[in-house]
CSV table of C-alpha atoms in Angstrom, one decimal:
chain,number,residue,atom,x,y,z
A,928,UNK,CA,62.8,25.5,22.6
A,929,UNK,CA,59.5,27.3,22.1
A,930,UNK,CA,59.8,30.6,20.4
A,931,UNK,CA,58.3,33.6,22.2
A,932,UNK,CA,55.4,34.1,19.8
A,933,UNK,CA,54.6,30.4,19.9
A,934,UNK,CA,54.8,30.3,23.7
A,935,UNK,CA,52.5,33.3,23.9
A,936,UNK,CA,50.0,31.5,21.6
A,937,UNK,CA,50.3,28.3,23.7
A,938,UNK,CA,49.7,30.2,26.9
A,939,UNK,CA,46.8,32.1,25.4
A,940,UNK,CA,45.2,28.9,24.2
A,941,UNK,CA,45.7,27.2,27.6
A,942,UNK,CA,44.1,30.2,29.3
A,943,UNK,CA,41.2,30.2,26.9
A,944,UNK,CA,40.6,26.5,27.7
A,945,UNK,CA,40.8,27.2,31.4
A,946,UNK,CA,38.1,29.8,31.1
A,947,UNK,CA,35.8,27.7,28.9
A,948,UNK,CA,32.9,26.1,30.8
A,949,UNK,CA,31.7,22.6,29.9
A,950,UNK,CA,29.4,22.4,26.9
A,951,UNK,CA,25.7,21.9,27.7
A,952,UNK,CA,24.5,18.4,27.7
A,953,UNK,CA,21.2,17.6,26.1
A,954,UNK,CA,18.1,19.7,26.7
A,955,UNK,CA,18.6,22.6,29.1
A,956,UNK,CA,16.1,24.8,31.1
A,957,UNK,CA,14.8,28.2,30.0
A,958,UNK,CA,15.4,31.0,32.5
A,959,UNK,CA,11.7,30.8,33.6
A,960,UNK,CA,12.2,27.1,34.3
A,961,UNK,CA,15.4,27.8,36.4
A,962,UNK,CA,13.3,30.1,38.5
A,963,UNK,CA,10.5,27.5,38.8
A,964,UNK,CA,13.1,24.9,40.1
A,965,UNK,CA,14.1,27.4,42.8
A,966,UNK,CA,10.4,27.7,43.9
A,967,UNK,CA,10.4,24.1,45.0
A,968,UNK,CA,7.1,24.1,46.9
A,969,UNK,CA,3.9,26.0,46.1
A,970,UNK,CA,0.2,25.6,46.6
A,971,UNK,CA,-2.9,25.1,44.4
A,972,UNK,CA,-6.1,26.7,45.8
A,973,UNK,CA,-9.5,25.2,45.1
A,974,UNK,CA,-12.4,27.4,46.2
A,975,UNK,CA,-15.6,27.7,44.2
A,976,UNK,CA,-19.4,27.0,44.7
A,977,UNK,CA,-18.2,23.3,44.8
A,978,UNK,CA,-16.9,24.1,48.3
A,979,UNK,CA,-20.3,25.0,49.5
A,980,UNK,CA,-21.8,21.9,47.9
A,981,UNK,CA,-19.3,19.6,49.8
A,982,UNK,CA,-18.4,18.0,46.4
A,983,UNK,CA,-15.1,17.3,44.6
A,984,UNK,CA,-16.4,18.3,41.2
A,985,UNK,CA,-19.2,20.7,40.7
A,986,UNK,CA,-21.8,19.9,38.0
A,987,UNK,CA,-22.0,23.5,36.8
A,988,UNK,CA,-25.5,24.0,38.0
A,989,UNK,CA,-24.9,25.5,41.5
A,990,UNK,CA,-26.6,28.8,42.1
A,991,UNK,CA,-24.0,31.6,42.1
A,992,UNK,CA,-25.5,32.8,45.4
A,993,UNK,CA,-24.2,29.6,47.0
A,994,UNK,CA,-20.7,31.2,46.8
A,995,UNK,CA,-20.9,33.2,50.0
A,996,UNK,CA,-17.9,32.8,52.3
A,997,UNK,CA,-18.6,34.2,55.7
A,998,UNK,CA,-15.1,35.6,56.3
A,999,UNK,CA,-12.9,35.3,53.3
A,1000,UNK,CA,-9.3,36.2,54.2
A,1001,UNK,CA,-6.7,35.8,51.4
A,1002,UNK,CA,-3.9,36.9,53.8
A,1003,UNK,CA,-4.7,34.1,56.3
A,1004,UNK,CA,-4.4,31.6,53.5
A,1005,UNK,CA,-1.2,33.1,52.1
A,1006,UNK,CA,0.5,33.5,55.5
A,1007,UNK,CA,-0.3,29.9,56.4
A,1008,UNK,CA,1.2,28.8,53.1
A,1009,UNK,CA,4.3,30.9,53.7
A,1010,UNK,CA,4.7,29.4,57.2
A,1011,UNK,CA,4.7,26.0,55.4
A,1012,UNK,CA,7.6,27.1,53.3
A,1013,UNK,CA,5.6,27.5,50.1
A,1014,UNK,CA,7.0,30.1,47.7
A,1015,UNK,CA,4.1,30.4,45.3
A,1016,UNK,CA,0.3,30.1,45.0
A,1017,UNK,CA,-1.6,28.9,41.9
A,1018,UNK,CA,-5.3,29.9,42.2
A,1019,UNK,CA,-8.0,27.9,40.5
A,1020,UNK,CA,-9.7,30.9,38.9
A,1021,UNK,CA,-12.2,28.7,37.2
A,1022,UNK,CA,-12.7,25.0,37.9
A,1023,UNK,CA,-14.7,22.5,35.8
A,1024,UNK,CA,-18.0,23.9,37.2
A,1025,UNK,CA,-17.4,27.0,35.1
A,1026,UNK,CA,-17.7,29.5,37.9
A,1027,UNK,CA,-15.3,32.4,37.4
A,1028,UNK,CA,-13.7,34.0,40.5
A,1029,UNK,CA,-13.2,37.3,38.7
A,1030,UNK,CA,-15.6,39.7,37.1
A,1031,UNK,CA,-15.1,38.3,33.6
A,1032,UNK,CA,-17.0,39.6,30.6
A,1033,UNK,CA,-17.1,36.1,29.0
A,1034,UNK,CA,-19.9,34.6,31.1
A,1035,UNK,CA,-22.6,35.5,33.5
A,1036,UNK,CA,-21.6,32.6,35.7
A,1037,UNK,CA,-19.1,34.6,37.7
A,1038,UNK,CA,-18.4,36.1,41.1
A,1039,UNK,CA,-20.4,39.3,40.4
A,1040,UNK,CA,-23.6,37.2,40.6
A,1041,UNK,CA,-22.7,36.0,44.1
A,1042,UNK,CA,-23.1,37.9,47.5
A,1043,UNK,CA,-19.3,38.0,47.8
A,1044,UNK,CA,-18.3,41.7,48.4
A,1045,UNK,CA,-21.9,42.6,47.5
A,1046,UNK,CA,-21.3,41.5,43.9
A,1047,UNK,CA,-18.3,43.8,43.5
A,1048,UNK,CA,-15.6,41.4,44.4
A,1049,UNK,CA,-12.6,40.0,42.6
A,1050,UNK,CA,-11.2,37.0,44.4
A,1051,UNK,CA,-8.4,36.6,41.9
A,1052,UNK,CA,-7.2,40.1,42.6
A,1053,UNK,CA,-7.4,39.6,46.4
A,1054,UNK,CA,-5.3,36.4,46.3
A,1055,UNK,CA,-2.8,37.9,43.8
A,1056,UNK,CA,-2.4,41.0,46.0
A,1057,UNK,CA,-2.0,39.0,49.2
A,1058,UNK,CA,0.4,36.6,47.6
A,1059,UNK,CA,2.7,39.3,46.3
A,1060,UNK,CA,2.4,41.4,49.5
A,1061,UNK,CA,4.0,38.5,51.4
A,1062,UNK,CA,6.7,37.7,48.9
A,1063,UNK,CA,5.2,34.7,47.1
A,1064,UNK,CA,4.8,34.1,43.4
A,1065,UNK,CA,1.4,34.0,41.8
A,1066,UNK,CA,-0.1,31.8,39.1
A,1067,UNK,CA,-3.5,30.8,37.7
A,1068,UNK,CA,-5.4,27.8,36.6
A,1069,UNK,CA,-8.4,28.2,34.3
A,1070,UNK,CA,-10.1,24.9,33.4
A,1071,UNK,CA,-10.6,24.3,29.7
A,1072,UNK,CA,-13.6,22.1,30.5
A,1073,UNK,CA,-16.7,24.1,31.5
A,1074,UNK,CA,-19.7,22.2,32.7
A,1075,UNK,CA,-21.8,25.4,32.9
A,1076,UNK,CA,-21.2,26.9,29.5
A,1077,UNK,CA,-23.9,26.2,26.9
A,1078,UNK,CA,-21.4,26.6,24.1
A,1079,UNK,CA,-18.9,24.0,25.4
A,1080,UNK,CA,-18.1,21.6,22.7
A,1081,UNK,CA,-18.7,24.1,19.9
A,1082,UNK,CA,-16.1,26.3,18.1
A,1083,UNK,CA,-17.5,29.3,19.8
A,1084,UNK,CA,-16.4,28.1,23.2
A,1085,UNK,CA,-12.7,28.1,22.3
A,1086,UNK,CA,-12.9,31.8,21.7
A,1087,UNK,CA,-14.6,32.2,25.1
A,1088,UNK,CA,-11.9,30.2,26.9
A,1089,UNK,CA,-9.1,32.1,25.2
A,1090,UNK,CA,-10.6,35.4,26.2
A,1091,UNK,CA,-10.8,34.1,29.8
A,1092,UNK,CA,-7.1,33.3,29.6
A,1093,UNK,CA,-6.4,36.7,28.1
A,1094,UNK,CA,-8.2,38.5,31.0
A,1095,UNK,CA,-6.2,36.5,33.5
A,1096,UNK,CA,-3.0,37.1,31.7
A,1097,UNK,CA,-3.4,40.9,31.4
A,1098,UNK,CA,-5.2,42.0,34.6
A,1099,UNK,CA,-3.3,40.3,37.4
A,1100,UNK,CA,0.4,41.0,37.0
A,1101,UNK,CA,3.3,38.7,36.2
A,1102,UNK,CA,2.5,35.0,36.6
A,1103,UNK,CA,5.0,32.3,37.4
A,1104,UNK,CA,2.7,29.5,36.2
A,1105,UNK,CA,-0.2,28.9,33.8
A,1106,UNK,CA,-1.7,25.6,35.0
A,1107,UNK,CA,-3.7,23.3,32.7
A,1108,UNK,CA,-5.1,19.9,33.5
A,1109,UNK,CA,-6.5,17.2,31.2
A,1110,UNK,CA,-10.2,17.2,32.1
A,1111,UNK,CA,-11.9,17.1,28.7
A,1112,UNK,CA,-15.7,16.8,28.8
A,1113,UNK,CA,-18.4,14.6,30.2
A,1114,UNK,CA,-21.7,15.2,32.0
A,1115,UNK,CA,-22.6,18.8,32.7
A,1116,UNK,CA,-25.3,21.4,33.1
A,1117,UNK,CA,-24.3,23.2,29.9
A,1118,UNK,CA,-26.8,26.0,30.3
A,1119,UNK,CA,-29.6,23.7,31.1
A,1120,UNK,CA,-29.0,20.9,28.5
A,1121,UNK,CA,-27.9,18.5,31.2
A,1122,UNK,CA,-26.2,16.1,29.0
A,1123,UNK,CA,-22.9,14.5,28.2
A,1124,UNK,CA,-20.6,16.2,25.7
A,1125,UNK,CA,-17.4,14.7,24.2
A,1126,UNK,CA,-14.7,16.6,22.4
A,1127,UNK,CA,-11.6,15.5,20.5
A,1128,UNK,CA,-9.0,17.0,22.8
A,1129,UNK,CA,-6.2,16.4,20.3
A,1130,UNK,CA,-7.7,19.2,18.2
A,1131,UNK,CA,-10.4,21.1,20.1
A,1132,UNK,CA,-8.4,23.4,22.3
A,1133,UNK,CA,-5.7,24.0,19.7
A,1134,UNK,CA,-3.1,24.1,22.5
A,1135,UNK,CA,-0.2,24.9,20.3
A,1136,UNK,CA,-1.7,28.2,19.1
A,1137,UNK,CA,-3.3,28.9,22.5
A,1138,UNK,CA,0.0,28.7,24.3
A,1139,UNK,CA,2.0,30.3,21.5
A,1140,UNK,CA,-0.3,33.3,20.8
A,1141,UNK,CA,-1.5,33.9,24.3
A,1142,UNK,CA,0.6,32.5,27.1
A,1143,UNK,CA,4.0,33.0,25.5
A,1144,UNK,CA,3.2,36.5,24.3
A,1145,UNK,CA,1.3,37.9,27.3
A,1146,UNK,CA,3.1,36.0,30.1
A,1147,UNK,CA,6.5,35.0,28.7
A,1148,UNK,CA,7.8,34.2,32.2
A,1149,UNK,CA,4.9,31.9,33.1
A,1150,UNK,CA,5.7,28.2,33.1
A,1151,UNK,CA,3.1,26.2,31.3
A,1152,UNK,CA,2.0,23.1,33.2
A,1153,UNK,CA,0.1,20.2,31.8
A,1154,UNK,CA,0.5,16.5,31.3
A,1155,UNK,CA,3.1,17.3,28.6
A,1156,UNK,CA,4.5,20.6,29.6
A,1157,UNK,CA,5.4,22.8,27.7
A,1158,UNK,CA,7.5,23.8,30.7
A,1159,UNK,CA,6.4,21.6,33.6
A,1160,UNK,CA,4.9,18.1,33.4
A,1161,UNK,CA,2.4,16.3,35.5
A,1162,UNK,CA,4.1,13.6,37.7
A,1163,UNK,CA,1.7,11.0,36.4
A,1164,UNK,CA,-0.1,10.6,39.8
A,1165,UNK,CA,-1.6,12.7,42.6
A,1166,UNK,CA,0.5,11.0,45.3
A,1167,UNK,CA,3.1,13.8,45.6
A,1168,UNK,CA,6.1,11.9,44.3
A,1169,UNK,CA,8.1,10.9,41.3
A,1170,UNK,CA,10.3,7.9,40.7
A,1171,UNK,CA,13.6,7.7,42.6
A,1172,UNK,CA,15.3,7.9,39.2
A,1173,UNK,CA,13.7,10.9,37.6
A,1174,UNK,CA,14.9,12.9,34.7
A,1175,UNK,CA,14.0,16.5,34.0
A,1176,UNK,CA,13.9,15.8,30.3
A,1177,UNK,CA,10.9,14.4,28.5
A,1178,UNK,CA,9.9,13.3,25.0
A,1179,UNK,CA,6.1,13.6,25.2
A,1180,UNK,CA,4.3,10.6,23.8
A,1181,UNK,CA,0.6,10.1,23.1
A,1182,UNK,CA,-1.5,7.7,25.0
A,1183,UNK,CA,-2.3,4.3,23.3
A,1184,UNK,CA,-4.4,4.7,20.2
A,1185,UNK,CA,-3.7,8.4,19.8
A,1186,UNK,CA,-1.3,10.2,17.4
A,1187,UNK,CA,-0.5,13.3,19.3
A,1188,UNK,CA,0.4,14.1,22.9
A,1189,UNK,CA,-1.9,16.7,24.5
A,1190,UNK,CA,-3.2,17.4,28.0
A,1191,UNK,CA,-5.4,14.5,28.9
A,1192,UNK,CA,-3.9,12.2,26.2
A,1193,UNK,CA,-0.3,11.8,27.3
A,1194,UNK,CA,1.5,8.6,28.1
A,1195,UNK,CA,1.5,9.2,31.9
A,1196,UNK,CA,3.5,5.9,32.5
A,1197,UNK,CA,6.6,7.8,31.4
A,1198,UNK,CA,5.9,11.0,33.4
A,1199,UNK,CA,7.0,9.8,36.9
A,1200,UNK,CA,10.5,9.1,35.6
A,1201,UNK,CA,10.8,11.3,32.6
A,1202,UNK,CA,12.9,10.4,29.5
A,1203,UNK,CA,16.7,10.0,29.8
A,1204,UNK,CA,18.1,12.2,27.1
A,1205,UNK,CA,14.6,13.4,26.3
A,1206,UNK,CA,14.0,16.0,23.6
A,1207,UNK,CA,12.8,18.8,26.0
A,1208,UNK,CA,13.5,20.1,29.5
A,1209,UNK,CA,10.2,19.4,31.1
A,1210,UNK,CA,10.6,18.7,34.8
A,1211,UNK,CA,7.9,17.2,37.0
A,1212,UNK,CA,5.4,18.8,39.3
A,1213,UNK,CA,4.1,16.5,42.1
A,1214,UNK,CA,0.6,17.8,42.8
A,1215,UNK,CA,-1.1,16.4,45.9
A,1216,UNK,CA,-3.9,17.7,48.1
A,1217,UNK,CA,-3.1,18.7,51.7
A,1218,UNK,CA,-6.2,16.8,52.7
A,1219,UNK,CA,-7.7,13.8,50.9
A,1220,UNK,CA,-9.6,15.9,48.4
A,1221,UNK,CA,-8.8,19.1,46.5
A,1222,UNK,CA,-11.9,20.8,47.9
A,1223,UNK,CA,-12.7,21.3,51.6
A,1224,UNK,CA,-14.7,18.5,53.3
A,1225,UNK,CA,-15.5,18.7,57.0
A,1226,UNK,CA,-14.9,15.0,57.6
A,1227,UNK,CA,-11.3,15.1,56.3
A,1228,UNK,CA,-8.0,15.9,58.0
A,1229,UNK,CA,-4.8,17.3,56.6
A,1230,UNK,CA,-1.7,15.1,56.1
A,1231,UNK,CA,0.6,14.9,59.0
A,1232,UNK,CA,3.8,17.1,59.0
A,1233,UNK,CA,5.8,13.8,58.9
A,1234,UNK,CA,3.9,12.7,55.8
A,1235,UNK,CA,4.5,16.1,54.2
A,1236,UNK,CA,8.2,15.9,54.9
A,1237,UNK,CA,8.3,12.5,53.3
A,1238,UNK,CA,6.6,13.9,50.2
A,1239,UNK,CA,9.1,16.7,50.1
A,1240,UNK,CA,11.9,14.2,50.0
A,1241,UNK,CA,10.2,12.3,47.2
A,1242,UNK,CA,9.4,15.3,45.1
A,1243,UNK,CA,11.8,18.2,45.6
A,1244,UNK,CA,14.4,15.7,46.7
A,1245,UNK,CA,14.2,14.0,43.3
A,1246,UNK,CA,14.5,17.1,41.2
A,1247,UNK,CA,10.8,17.9,40.9
A,1248,UNK,CA,8.5,20.4,42.8
A,1249,UNK,CA,5.8,19.8,45.4
A,1250,UNK,CA,2.4,21.4,44.7
A,1251,UNK,CA,0.2,21.2,47.7
A,1252,UNK,CA,-3.6,21.5,47.3
A,1253,UNK,CA,-5.0,24.1,49.7
A,1254,UNK,CA,-8.7,24.0,50.4
A,1255,UNK,CA,-10.4,26.9,52.1
A,1256,UNK,CA,-13.5,26.1,54.1
A,1257,UNK,CA,-16.9,27.8,53.8
A,1258,UNK,CA,-15.5,30.8,55.8
A,1259,UNK,CA,-13.0,31.3,53.1
A,1260,UNK,CA,-10.0,30.4,55.3
A,1261,UNK,CA,-7.8,27.4,55.9
A,1262,UNK,CA,-8.9,25.3,58.8
A,1263,UNK,CA,-6.8,25.5,62.0
A,1264,UNK,CA,-5.7,21.9,61.4
A,1265,UNK,CA,-4.4,22.8,58.0
A,1266,UNK,CA,-2.6,25.9,59.4
A,1267,UNK,CA,-0.9,23.8,62.1
A,1268,UNK,CA,0.1,21.0,59.7
A,1269,UNK,CA,1.7,23.5,57.3
A,1270,UNK,CA,3.5,25.4,60.1
A,1271,UNK,CA,5.0,22.1,61.5
A,1272,UNK,CA,6.0,21.0,58.0
A,1273,UNK,CA,7.6,24.3,57.2
A,1274,UNK,CA,9.5,24.4,60.5
A,1275,UNK,CA,10.7,20.8,59.9
A,1276,UNK,CA,12.2,21.7,56.5
A,1277,UNK,CA,13.6,25.0,57.7
A,1278,UNK,CA,15.3,23.6,60.8
A,1279,UNK,CA,16.7,20.5,59.1
A,1280,UNK,CA,18.4,22.4,56.3
A,1281,UNK,CA,19.4,25.5,58.4
A,1282,UNK,CA,23.1,24.3,58.7
A,1283,UNK,CA,25.2,22.5,56.2
A,1284,UNK,CA,27.5,20.5,58.3
A,1285,UNK,CA,30.3,20.5,55.7
A,1286,UNK,CA,30.0,24.1,54.8
A,1287,UNK,CA,33.4,24.8,56.3
A,1288,UNK,CA,35.1,21.6,55.2
A,1289,UNK,CA,38.3,21.4,53.2
A,1290,UNK,CA,38.0,19.8,49.8
A,1291,UNK,CA,40.4,17.8,47.6
A,1292,UNK,CA,39.2,16.9,44.1
A,1293,UNK,CA,41.0,14.6,41.7
A,1294,UNK,CA,40.4,17.1,38.9
A,1295,UNK,CA,39.4,20.7,38.4
A,1296,UNK,CA,38.6,22.0,35.0
A,1297,UNK,CA,41.6,23.7,33.4
A,1298,UNK,CA,43.3,23.9,36.9
A,1299,UNK,CA,41.1,27.0,37.2
A,1300,UNK,CA,39.8,28.1,40.6
A,1301,UNK,CA,36.6,29.3,38.9
A,1302,UNK,CA,35.6,25.6,38.8
A,1303,UNK,CA,37.1,24.6,42.2
A,1304,UNK,CA,35.5,21.9,44.3
A,1305,UNK,CA,35.2,24.6,47.0
A,1306,UNK,CA,32.1,25.8,45.0
A,1307,UNK,CA,30.3,22.7,46.3
A,1308,UNK,CA,30.2,24.3,49.8
A,1309,UNK,CA,29.6,28.0,49.2
A,1310,UNK,CA,25.8,27.9,49.1
A,1311,UNK,CA,25.8,29.7,45.8
A,1312,UNK,CA,23.8,28.0,43.0
A,1313,UNK,CA,25.6,29.9,40.3
A,1314,UNK,CA,29.0,28.5,41.1
A,1315,UNK,CA,30.0,24.9,40.5
A,1316,UNK,CA,32.7,22.3,40.5
A,1317,UNK,CA,33.6,21.2,37.0
A,1318,UNK,CA,36.0,18.8,35.6
A,1319,UNK,CA,37.9,18.4,32.3
A,1320,UNK,CA,36.1,16.8,29.5
A,1321,UNK,CA,37.8,13.5,29.9
A,1322,UNK,CA,37.1,13.3,33.7
A,1323,UNK,CA,33.6,11.8,33.6
A,1324,UNK,CA,33.8,9.8,36.9
A,1325,UNK,CA,35.7,12.1,39.3
A,1326,UNK,CA,35.7,12.1,43.1
A,1327,UNK,CA,36.2,14.7,45.8
A,1328,UNK,CA,37.1,14.2,49.5
A,1329,UNK,CA,35.8,16.6,52.1
A,1330,UNK,CA,37.3,16.9,55.6
A,1331,UNK,CA,35.1,18.5,58.2
A,1332,UNK,CA,37.9,18.9,60.7
A,1333,UNK,CA,36.0,17.0,63.4
A,1334,UNK,CA,33.3,14.2,63.3
A,1335,UNK,CA,29.7,15.2,62.6
A,1336,UNK,CA,26.5,13.3,62.8
A,1337,UNK,CA,24.2,13.4,59.8
A,1338,UNK,CA,21.4,11.4,58.1
A,1339,UNK,CA,20.6,13.6,55.1
A,1340,UNK,CA,22.7,14.1,52.0
A,1341,UNK,CA,22.0,16.7,49.3
A,1342,UNK,CA,23.5,17.1,45.9
A,1343,UNK,CA,22.7,19.6,43.1
A,1344,UNK,CA,23.9,19.9,39.5
A,1345,UNK,CA,24.4,23.1,37.7
A,1346,UNK,CA,21.3,22.5,35.5
A,1347,UNK,CA,21.9,25.3,33.1
A,1348,UNK,CA,24.4,22.9,31.6
A,1349,UNK,CA,21.8,20.0,31.6
A,1350,UNK,CA,21.3,16.9,33.7
A,1351,UNK,CA,24.6,15.1,33.4
A,1352,UNK,CA,25.1,12.6,36.3
A,1353,UNK,CA,23.6,9.1,35.9
A,1354,UNK,CA,25.0,7.4,39.0
A,1355,UNK,CA,26.9,8.6,42.1
A,1356,UNK,CA,28.0,7.3,45.5
A,1357,UNK,CA,28.9,8.8,48.9
A,1358,UNK,CA,31.4,7.2,51.3
A,1359,UNK,CA,32.3,7.9,54.9
A,1360,UNK,CA,35.8,7.2,56.4
A,1361,UNK,CA,35.2,4.7,59.1
A,1362,UNK,CA,38.3,3.9,61.1
A,1363,UNK,CA,40.7,2.6,58.6
A,1364,UNK,CA,38.7,2.4,55.4
A,1365,UNK,CA,36.0,4.0,53.2
A,1366,UNK,CA,32.5,2.7,53.7
A,1367,UNK,CA,29.8,3.4,51.1
A,1368,UNK,CA,26.8,4.9,52.8
A,1369,UNK,CA,24.7,5.7,49.7
A,1370,UNK,CA,24.5,4.8,46.0
A,1371,UNK,CA,22.2,6.9,43.8
A,1372,UNK,CA,21.2,7.6,40.3
A,1373,UNK,CA,19.7,10.9,38.8
A,1374,UNK,CA,20.6,14.2,40.5
A,1375,UNK,CA,19.4,17.3,38.4
A,1376,UNK,CA,18.1,20.3,40.2
A,1377,UNK,CA,18.3,18.7,43.6
A,1378,UNK,CA,18.8,15.2,45.1
A,1379,UNK,CA,17.9,14.7,48.8
A,1380,UNK,CA,18.8,11.4,50.4
A,1381,UNK,CA,17.5,10.3,53.8
A,1382,UNK,CA,19.7,7.6,55.2
A,1383,UNK,CA,18.2,4.7,57.1
A,1384,UNK,CA,20.4,5.6,60.2
A,1385,UNK,CA,22.6,8.5,61.2
A,1386,UNK,CA,26.3,8.3,60.3
A,1387,UNK,CA,29.2,9.8,62.2
A,1388,UNK,CA,32.2,10.8,60.2
A,1389,UNK,CA,34.8,13.5,59.7
A,1390,UNK,CA,35.8,12.6,56.1
A,1391,UNK,CA,33.3,12.2,53.3
A,1392,UNK,CA,33.9,11.2,49.7
A,1393,UNK,CA,31.7,11.9,46.8
A,1394,UNK,CA,32.2,9.7,43.7
A,1395,UNK,CA,30.5,10.2,40.4
A,1396,UNK,CA,30.3,6.7,39.0
A,1397,UNK,CA,28.5,7.2,35.7
A,1398,UNK,CA,28.2,10.2,33.5
A,1399,UNK,CA,28.3,10.6,29.7
A,1400,UNK,CA,30.2,13.9,30.0
A,1401,UNK,CA,32.2,15.9,32.5
A,1402,UNK,CA,30.4,17.0,35.7
A,1403,UNK,CA,29.1,20.4,36.8
A,1404,UNK,CA,28.0,20.2,40.4
A,1405,UNK,CA,26.9,23.3,42.3
A,1406,UNK,CA,26.1,22.1,45.8
A,1407,UNK,CA,26.8,19.2,48.2
A,1408,UNK,CA,25.5,19.1,51.7
A,1409,UNK,CA,25.2,17.0,54.9
A,1410,UNK,CA,22.4,17.6,57.4
A,1411,UNK,CA,20.8,16.2,60.5
A,1412,UNK,CA,17.0,15.7,60.4
A,1413,UNK,CA,15.5,17.9,63.1
A,1414,UNK,CA,12.6,15.5,63.8
C-alpha cells in the first residue's frame, strides 16, 4: 500500500513528466530562422545600370546616367510578387558593378548621379516602403565585390563596404535578410585602372567581425545568407532545388585546398543535402531566376507556372525556401509575361493547399507523450504550427491512423516537424487502406520544416496511416495533410 505522502509524490512526478516536452535534438533554429522558414517563398530583385546594358554582370564602367527607368513602379513589382505568393523581397542594393541604389556617402557611383527622380531618388527606400505597405518582408543584398571602386582590393575598401552595410542596416527599417554571395574579384573598371584584381577571400572581408559587429548588432532579426550561413545557406546551385533528402543542419567545410569555409570558398557539394547531425541549424535557400538570367533581357521568357510549382515542391517541399529572381525591365517594372507567370503560380499554390482533406479526420495514435492531451495526435490536423503530436522517449517509430469518415481523392501529402525541437525524423511512410489491407503509397526520408510529396497518381482512401520508420529520438510532428493538386 502506497502511503499518502508517497502517493502524492508519485502523482506529482507523473504529472511533471506528462507536462515535460521532448528534449531538443541536435542543432535548433533561432527565432529569426523560425520566421524565415515561415516565409517560404520570396524574391531577389536585380535592377542596376546593367539592366540598361542588357548584360548579366556589369563591368563597373557604365555611365550613371544610363540608369534611367522610364516609369519605375515599386508597387507594381511588389504586387506582382504578392500575387505569386511571395512573402518577402530582397533588393540588390548594390551589385558587382558597384552602382548604389541609394544616396550613399561612400561613393560617387550612386543613384544621385543618375536622372532617376532628378538625382534626388532613393530606390532602396521606394522598394522598402512598397514592400512593407503590402505586408511583405524586406531584405537587402550589398555585393562585397565592387568592380567600380578604385580602392577595391586594399584595406581601405573594407571600411567602405562596411559603411555601406551600416547605411543599409540603419536607414531602411527592420530587415528579414542580409544576403551575401561569393563573388570575390576579377576584371573590373576599378576607377579607370581596368585590370584584374584578386583577393584572399578567407581573410579580406573579415566576415566574422563584419557579421558580428554590424549585422548582429544593427539587425539582430536579419537572417544572414551566404554559402555557409550563418543563418541560411546557399543550396549549392541556381536550379531552385535541394536534394530529396535535405537536412537543415550543416557543418560548413572549406573547399578543397582551403583551410576555412567562407562565402565563395565553401564545399558546395554538401550544401544541397546539408549535414545530418550538423553542428549548426543552417537551412537551404534555393535561389533561381524567374527568367533565364538574373537581369532583364528582352529575348528571354519567364518560367512557366508549372515549372515554378515543380520548383516549389523541390525547395519548400524539402524543408528549404524558394528565392525567385525578379528582373524589372528598362521601364522599371516587371514585364507582363512575368506578372502573368507569377499570378498563375501563386493561384496554383493557393488553390491546391486551400483545404486539408483530413482536417476533420479522427485520429488514433499508438502513443501520446505522458498520456497528455497537450501532445495529442489531433494536433496534426489543427493547422497550428505551435502544437504538435509527441511520443514518449522510448517510442521512436510510432504510427497514427486517421479516418476521414468518407473516401477522399488526393495526390499531395504534407508533413511538418516541430523544428524548435530540431530535425528528428530520418524515415517515414504513408499507407492507405485499400479494401482489406494497408497499401504503402509513399516512403520518404527527411522532413524538417516541411515535406511536400506529389504522388505519381491520385489515391482514393478513407483511412490513412502515418508511420515513422526511423528516428534517433521520439517524434514531435506539428502538421500532416492531404491535398488534391488544383492543376
